[in-house]
Structure formats: C-alpha cells, structure tokens
Amino acid sequence: MPSSNISPKRYSGVAIVLHWLLGLALIGLFIVGVYMTDLPFSPQRLKLYNWHKWAGVTILTLSLLRLLWRLTHRPPALPDAMAAAMPRWQHWAHHGTHHALYVLFFAVPLLGWAYSSAAGFPIVLFGVLPLPDFVSADKALAELIKPWHKFSAFGMAALVLLHVAAALKHQLIDRDGLLLRMLPGRR
C-alpha cells in the first residue's frame, strides 16, 4: 500500500540510493561472473566464485529492501505531458522492463543459490556464515539449473542496457529532465 495518494516529483533518497547501489552491484557482479567462468581451476577462480556468491546474496537482500521500499512508498508518476506524448508501446516497455527487472533481481540470485546447492558447494557468507542449501545436492539438477542462471543473468544485463539507453534517450535526445528524478543531490 503506498504511503500517500500524492505522487512525488522525484524518487526518495532511499529509493535513489537503493537504485544506484543495486545497479552498480549488478554491473560489477555480471562482469565478474562472465570473467570467472573462463578462468582455469585455481585459487583465484575459487576466490572469485565465493565472492560472486556473497555478492549474489547481498544483491538478493538489497532487492528485498528495494521491493519493500517500493511497495510502501509511491514512486513519482511520469509527468502528464510526457505520459500523454509517449506512444502506447513505450508505456508497455517502461512498465514491462521495470517489472521484468524486479523479477530478475530475485530469480538470478535464487537460481545461482540453487545451482550452488545442487552442485554440492554450499554458500558460506563472507566465509563465516553458512547458509542453508536451497536444494539438495544433485549433479543432474545442477546441470539443469546452470544455464537458467546464466541466461537469466544475460537477460537481466540486456534489460539493464535497455533501461540505461532509455534514460539516456530521455536526457540527451528528449531533454525532458526525466533522469533528474533519480539523480542524487538534485532538488
């Protein structure tokens, strides 16, 4: 339930921090994930895989916080003039991209956790806190889950690129100031 019936013109400070923190973490984690899969077996590869798991659990936690904030704090509506000028397909793309990203914020790390558990490699958060296995160890199941984690991560990366491209289009081509609603420190 939104906290108010009046839509603000800007995102709240908490929403802005969660947006940029999660965005940067996702980009970093994706780059590390792609890089580490091509490394030969070594202590460096094991270290990166553990870091990747820890970051995935952290992203899952941030995603939960972001979703809870979003459900309890109304985001700003598109300005009326902008919403009226947008073709219907852009409205669908705007909402569809945001909804798909929220689904993937949870699906990608949960698939990674399931894969790690099924492969028999439990997650020990920061090397000290063992997390419960998401599924029982099962090599065949691990092989089924692995491509889902990979493809959903690449799908999320594609949606992040689409989101960034749309924001840049609004800023550089449309010059409508839409991006300013999500920039920190601007009132």
PDB file of C-alpha atoms in Angstrom:
ATOM      1  CA  MET A   1       0.000   0.000   0.000  1.00  0.00           C
ATOM      2  CA  PRO A   2       1.565   3.327  -0.981  1.00  0.00           C
ATOM      3  CA  SER A   3       2.297   5.708   1.870  1.00  0.00           C
ATOM      4  CA  SER A   4       0.391   8.563   0.229  1.00  0.00           C
ATOM      5  CA  ASN A   5      -2.034   9.217  -2.597  1.00  0.00           C
ATOM      6  CA  ILE A   6       0.061  12.127  -3.848  1.00  0.00           C
ATOM      7  CA  SER A   7       2.795  11.165  -6.266  1.00  0.00           C
ATOM      8  CA  PRO A   8       6.112  12.973  -5.638  1.00  0.00           C
ATOM      9  CA  LYS A   9       8.060  14.598  -8.473  1.00  0.00           C
ATOM     10  CA  ARG A  10      11.321  12.840  -7.506  1.00  0.00           C
ATOM     11  CA  TYR A  11      12.268   9.495  -6.088  1.00  0.00           C
ATOM     12  CA  SER A  12      13.021   9.460  -2.371  1.00  0.00           C
ATOM     13  CA  GLY A  13      16.604   9.488  -1.124  1.00  0.00           C
ATOM     14  CA  VAL A  14      16.321   5.854  -0.016  1.00  0.00           C
ATOM     15  CA  ALA A  15      14.963   4.804  -3.425  1.00  0.00           C
ATOM     16  CA  ILE A  16      17.793   6.673  -5.159  1.00  0.00           C
ATOM     17  CA  VAL A  17      20.485   5.046  -3.000  1.00  0.00           C
ATOM     18  CA  LEU A  18      18.990   1.572  -3.465  1.00  0.00           C
ATOM     19  CA  HIS A  19      18.660   2.133  -7.241  1.00  0.00           C
ATOM     20  CA  TRP A  20      22.282   3.177  -7.782  1.00  0.00           C
ATOM     21  CA  LEU A  21      23.754   0.729  -5.262  1.00  0.00           C
ATOM     22  CA  LEU A  22      21.880  -2.194  -6.788  1.00  0.00           C
ATOM     23  CA  GLY A  23      22.619  -1.011 -10.338  1.00  0.00           C
ATOM     24  CA  LEU A  24      26.365  -0.733  -9.751  1.00  0.00           C
ATOM     25  CA  ALA A  25      26.455  -4.028  -7.838  1.00  0.00           C
ATOM     26  CA  LEU A  26      24.639  -5.818 -10.666  1.00  0.00           C
ATOM     27  CA  ILE A  27      27.021  -4.462 -13.291  1.00  0.00           C
ATOM     28  CA  GLY A  28      30.071  -5.415 -11.232  1.00  0.00           C
ATOM     29  CA  LEU A  29      28.721  -8.856 -10.432  1.00  0.00           C
ATOM     30  CA  PHE A  30      27.847  -9.532 -14.076  1.00  0.00           C
ATOM     31  CA  ILE A  31      31.369  -8.577 -15.211  1.00  0.00           C
ATOM     32  CA  VAL A  32      32.966 -10.784 -12.548  1.00  0.00           C
ATOM     33  CA  GLY A  33      30.579 -13.629 -13.408  1.00  0.00           C
ATOM     34  CA  VAL A  34      31.491 -13.555 -17.093  1.00  0.00           C
ATOM     35  CA  TYR A  35      35.210 -13.222 -16.307  1.00  0.00           C
ATOM     36  CA  MET A  36      35.425 -16.004 -13.724  1.00  0.00           C
ATOM     37  CA  THR A  37      33.761 -18.688 -15.837  1.00  0.00           C
ATOM     38  CA  ASP A  38      36.666 -18.708 -18.310  1.00  0.00           C
ATOM     39  CA  LEU A  39      39.399 -18.958 -15.682  1.00  0.00           C
ATOM     40  CA  PRO A  40      41.269 -22.230 -15.254  1.00  0.00           C
ATOM     41  CA  PHE A  41      40.813 -24.004 -11.927  1.00  0.00           C
ATOM     42  CA  SER A  42      42.922 -22.061  -9.435  1.00  0.00           C
ATOM     43  CA  PRO A  43      42.763 -20.372  -6.030  1.00  0.00           C
ATOM     44  CA  GLN A  44      41.879 -17.123  -7.855  1.00  0.00           C
ATOM     45  CA  ARG A  45      38.897 -18.765  -9.551  1.00  0.00           C
ATOM     46  CA  LEU A  46      37.666 -20.248  -6.247  1.00  0.00           C
ATOM     47  CA  LYS A  47      38.054 -16.867  -4.577  1.00  0.00           C
ATOM     48  CA  LEU A  48      36.043 -15.136  -7.319  1.00  0.00           C
ATOM     49  CA  TYR A  49      33.305 -17.789  -7.189  1.00  0.00           C
ATOM     50  CA  ASN A  50      32.954 -17.280  -3.432  1.00  0.00           C
ATOM     51  CA  TRP A  51      32.933 -13.502  -3.851  1.00  0.00           C
ATOM     52  CA  HIS A  52      30.307 -13.897  -6.597  1.00  0.00           C
ATOM     53  CA  LYS A  53      28.095 -15.944  -4.249  1.00  0.00           C
ATOM     54  CA  TRP A  54      28.480 -13.417  -1.409  1.00  0.00           C
ATOM     55  CA  ALA A  55      27.644 -10.557  -3.754  1.00  0.00           C
ATOM     56  CA  GLY A  56      24.644 -12.506  -5.071  1.00  0.00           C
ATOM     57  CA  VAL A  57      23.252 -12.942  -1.545  1.00  0.00           C
ATOM     58  CA  THR A  58      23.896  -9.249  -0.876  1.00  0.00           C
ATOM     59  CA  ILE A  59      22.048  -8.325  -4.086  1.00  0.00           C
ATOM     60  CA  LEU A  60      19.174 -10.578  -3.060  1.00  0.00           C
ATOM     61  CA  THR A  61      18.988  -8.719   0.279  1.00  0.00           C
ATOM     62  CA  LEU A  62      19.182  -5.302  -1.403  1.00  0.00           C
ATOM     63  CA  SER A  63      16.474  -6.395  -3.844  1.00  0.00           C
ATOM     64  CA  LEU A  64      14.191  -7.349  -0.978  1.00  0.00           C
ATOM     65  CA  LEU A  65      14.804  -3.986   0.704  1.00  0.00           C
ATOM     66  CA  ARG A  66      14.173  -2.191  -2.583  1.00  0.00           C
ATOM     67  CA  LEU A  67      10.940  -4.084  -3.212  1.00  0.00           C
ATOM     68  CA  LEU A  68       9.690  -3.398   0.321  1.00  0.00           C
ATOM     69  CA  TRP A  69      10.519   0.300  -0.087  1.00  0.00           C
ATOM     70  CA  ARG A  70       8.780   0.401  -3.461  1.00  0.00           C
ATOM     71  CA  LEU A  71       5.656  -1.274  -2.084  1.00  0.00           C
ATOM     72  CA  THR A  72       5.415   1.202   0.796  1.00  0.00           C
ATOM     73  CA  HIS A  73       6.491   4.432  -0.959  1.00  0.00           C
ATOM     74  CA  ARG A  74       4.783   5.665  -4.094  1.00  0.00           C
ATOM     75  CA  PRO A  75       7.261   6.338  -6.910  1.00  0.00           C
ATOM     76  CA  PRO A  76       6.822   9.517  -8.938  1.00  0.00           C
ATOM     77  CA  ALA A  77       4.439   9.222 -11.846  1.00  0.00           C
ATOM     78  CA  LEU A  78       5.581  10.207 -15.292  1.00  0.00           C
ATOM     79  CA  PRO A  79       4.832  13.885 -15.860  1.00  0.00           C
ATOM     80  CA  ASP A  80       1.404  14.239 -17.503  1.00  0.00           C
ATOM     81  CA  ALA A  81       2.740  15.884 -20.679  1.00  0.00           C
ATOM     82  CA  MET A  82       5.378  13.173 -21.099  1.00  0.00           C
ATOM     83  CA  ALA A  83       2.925  10.335 -20.437  1.00  0.00           C
ATOM     84  CA  ALA A  84       0.479  11.817 -22.975  1.00  0.00           C
ATOM     85  CA  ALA A  85       3.200  12.148 -25.629  1.00  0.00           C
ATOM     86  CA  MET A  86       4.522   8.587 -25.236  1.00  0.00           C
ATOM     87  CA  PRO A  87       3.233   6.001 -27.706  1.00  0.00           C
ATOM     88  CA  ARG A  88       1.407   3.072 -26.122  1.00  0.00           C
ATOM     89  CA  TRP A  89       4.293   0.680 -26.835  1.00  0.00           C
ATOM     90  CA  GLN A  90       6.651   2.907 -24.806  1.00  0.00           C
ATOM     91  CA  HIS A  91       4.298   2.727 -21.828  1.00  0.00           C
ATOM     92  CA  TRP A  92       4.318  -1.060 -22.143  1.00  0.00           C
ATOM     93  CA  ALA A  93       8.120  -1.100 -22.491  1.00  0.00           C
ATOM     94  CA  HIS A  94       8.526   1.245 -19.495  1.00  0.00           C
ATOM     95  CA  HIS A  95       6.370  -0.850 -17.185  1.00  0.00           C
ATOM     96  CA  GLY A  96       7.379  -4.208 -18.642  1.00  0.00           C
ATOM     97  CA  THR A  97      11.093  -3.518 -18.273  1.00  0.00           C
ATOM     98  CA  HIS A  98      10.700  -2.422 -14.652  1.00  0.00           C
ATOM     99  CA  HIS A  99       8.554  -5.440 -13.754  1.00  0.00           C
ATOM    100  CA  ALA A 100      10.918  -7.867 -15.517  1.00  0.00           C
ATOM    101  CA  LEU A 101      13.909  -6.340 -13.746  1.00  0.00           C
ATOM    102  CA  TYR A 102      12.252  -6.796 -10.367  1.00  0.00           C
ATOM    103  CA  VAL A 103      11.524 -10.450 -11.172  1.00  0.00           C
ATOM    104  CA  LEU A 104      15.133 -10.994 -12.265  1.00  0.00           C
ATOM    105  CA  PHE A 105      16.520  -9.210  -9.166  1.00  0.00           C
ATOM    106  CA  PHE A 106      15.230 -12.263  -7.307  1.00  0.00           C
ATOM    107  CA  ALA A 107      15.352 -15.011  -9.936  1.00  0.00           C
ATOM    108  CA  VAL A 108      19.031 -14.648 -10.867  1.00  0.00           C
ATOM    109  CA  PRO A 109      20.485 -14.899  -7.337  1.00  0.00           C
ATOM    110  CA  LEU A 110      17.989 -17.601  -6.305  1.00  0.00           C
ATOM    111  CA  LEU A 111      18.912 -19.652  -9.386  1.00  0.00           C
ATOM    112  CA  GLY A 112      22.585 -19.143  -8.538  1.00  0.00           C
ATOM    113  CA  TRP A 113      21.975 -20.280  -4.967  1.00  0.00           C
ATOM    114  CA  ALA A 114      20.029 -23.312  -6.202  1.00  0.00           C
ATOM    115  CA  TYR A 115      22.800 -24.157  -8.657  1.00  0.00           C
ATOM    116  CA  SER A 116      25.488 -23.850  -5.989  1.00  0.00           C
ATOM    117  CA  SER A 117      23.494 -26.050  -3.614  1.00  0.00           C
ATOM    118  CA  ALA A 118      22.717 -28.668  -6.264  1.00  0.00           C
ATOM    119  CA  ALA A 119      26.382 -28.727  -7.313  1.00  0.00           C
ATOM    120  CA  GLY A 120      27.327 -29.515  -3.700  1.00  0.00           C
ATOM    121  CA  PHE A 121      29.043 -26.186  -2.996  1.00  0.00           C
ATOM    122  CA  PRO A 122      27.259 -24.537  -0.072  1.00  0.00           C
ATOM    123  CA  ILE A 123      27.351 -20.794   0.383  1.00  0.00           C
ATOM    124  CA  VAL A 124      29.295 -19.634   3.424  1.00  0.00           C
ATOM    125  CA  LEU A 125      28.580 -15.916   3.530  1.00  0.00           C
ATOM    126  CA  PHE A 126      31.811 -13.944   3.924  1.00  0.00           C
ATOM    127  CA  GLY A 127      33.491 -17.216   4.886  1.00  0.00           C
ATOM    128  CA  VAL A 128      31.800 -17.306   8.311  1.00  0.00           C
ATOM    129  CA  LEU A 129      28.010 -17.724   7.996  1.00  0.00           C
ATOM    130  CA  PRO A 130      26.881 -20.972   6.352  1.00  0.00           C
ATOM    131  CA  LEU A 131      23.589 -20.512   4.540  1.00  0.00           C
ATOM    132  CA  PRO A 132      21.139 -23.392   4.175  1.00  0.00           C
ATOM    133  CA  ASP A 133      21.189 -25.279   0.917  1.00  0.00           C
ATOM    134  CA  PHE A 134      18.426 -24.110  -1.393  1.00  0.00           C
ATOM    135  CA  VAL A 135      18.069 -27.617  -2.844  1.00  0.00           C
ATOM    136  CA  SER A 136      19.699 -30.971  -2.104  1.00  0.00           C
ATOM    137  CA  ALA A 137      22.974 -31.847  -3.797  1.00  0.00           C
ATOM    138  CA  ASP A 138      22.173 -33.390  -7.171  1.00  0.00           C
ATOM    139  CA  LYS A 139      24.640 -33.093 -10.065  1.00  0.00           C
ATOM    140  CA  ALA A 140      21.955 -33.689 -12.710  1.00  0.00           C
ATOM    141  CA  LEU A 141      19.790 -30.942 -11.216  1.00  0.00           C
ATOM    142  CA  ALA A 142      22.818 -28.639 -11.079  1.00  0.00           C
ATOM    143  CA  GLU A 143      23.368 -29.140 -14.811  1.00  0.00           C
ATOM    144  CA  LEU A 144      19.713 -28.250 -15.447  1.00  0.00           C
ATOM    145  CA  ILE A 145      19.844 -25.103 -13.292  1.00  0.00           C
ATOM    146  CA  LYS A 146      23.219 -23.772 -14.503  1.00  0.00           C
ATOM    147  CA  PRO A 147      22.036 -22.493 -17.918  1.00  0.00           C
ATOM    148  CA  TRP A 148      18.958 -20.882 -16.310  1.00  0.00           C
ATOM    149  CA  HIS A 149      21.207 -18.841 -14.031  1.00  0.00           C
ATOM    150  CA  LYS A 150      23.391 -17.840 -16.971  1.00  0.00           C
ATOM    151  CA  PHE A 151      20.547 -16.970 -19.366  1.00  0.00           C
ATOM    152  CA  SER A 152      18.581 -15.054 -16.736  1.00  0.00           C
ATOM    153  CA  ALA A 153      21.734 -13.081 -15.845  1.00  0.00           C
ATOM    154  CA  PHE A 154      22.275 -12.224 -19.524  1.00  0.00           C
ATOM    155  CA  GLY A 155      18.585 -11.331 -19.820  1.00  0.00           C
ATOM    156  CA  MET A 156      18.895  -9.010 -16.850  1.00  0.00           C
ATOM    157  CA  ALA A 157      22.029  -7.456 -18.375  1.00  0.00           C
ATOM    158  CA  ALA A 158      20.091  -6.812 -21.594  1.00  0.00           C
ATOM    159  CA  LEU A 159      17.246  -5.169 -19.658  1.00  0.00           C
ATOM    160  CA  VAL A 160      19.727  -3.029 -17.702  1.00  0.00           C
ATOM    161  CA  LEU A 161      21.215  -1.869 -21.019  1.00  0.00           C
ATOM    162  CA  LEU A 162      17.714  -1.105 -22.316  1.00  0.00           C
ATOM    163  CA  HIS A 163      16.932   0.822 -19.118  1.00  0.00           C
ATOM    164  CA  VAL A 164      20.162   2.841 -19.398  1.00  0.00           C
ATOM    165  CA  ALA A 165      19.551   3.515 -23.108  1.00  0.00           C
ATOM    166  CA  ALA A 166      16.025   4.765 -22.371  1.00  0.00           C
ATOM    167  CA  ALA A 167      17.305   7.034 -19.581  1.00  0.00           C
ATOM    168  CA  LEU A 168      19.997   8.446 -21.881  1.00  0.00           C
ATOM    169  CA  LYS A 169      17.428   8.958 -24.657  1.00  0.00           C
ATOM    170  CA  HIS A 170      15.276  10.982 -22.275  1.00  0.00           C
ATOM    171  CA  GLN A 171      18.284  13.009 -21.120  1.00  0.00           C
ATOM    172  CA  LEU A 172      20.153  13.576 -24.391  1.00  0.00           C
ATOM    173  CA  ILE A 173      17.500  13.445 -27.111  1.00  0.00           C
ATOM    174  CA  ASP A 174      14.173  14.315 -25.484  1.00  0.00           C
ATOM    175  CA  ARG A 175      15.800  16.665 -22.943  1.00  0.00           C
ATOM    176  CA  ASP A 176      12.770  16.207 -20.723  1.00  0.00           C
ATOM    177  CA  GLY A 177      14.601  16.012 -17.374  1.00  0.00           C
ATOM    178  CA  LEU A 178      13.251  12.568 -16.537  1.00  0.00           C
ATOM    179  CA  LEU A 179      16.680  11.332 -15.434  1.00  0.00           C
ATOM    180  CA  LEU A 180      16.983  14.123 -12.884  1.00  0.00           C
ATOM    181  CA  ARG A 181      14.305  12.446 -10.755  1.00  0.00           C
ATOM    182  CA  MET A 182      16.766   9.613  -9.992  1.00  0.00           C
ATOM    183  CA  LEU A 183      19.986  11.598  -9.600  1.00  0.00           C
ATOM    184  CA  PRO A 184      21.226  12.120  -6.043  1.00  0.00           C
ATOM    185  CA  GLY A 185      21.526  15.589  -4.605  1.00  0.00           C
ATOM    186  CA  ARG A 186      19.163  17.334  -7.032  1.00  0.00           C
ATOM    187  CA  ARG A 187      16.074  19.079  -5.671  1.00  0.00           C
TER     188      ARG A 187
END
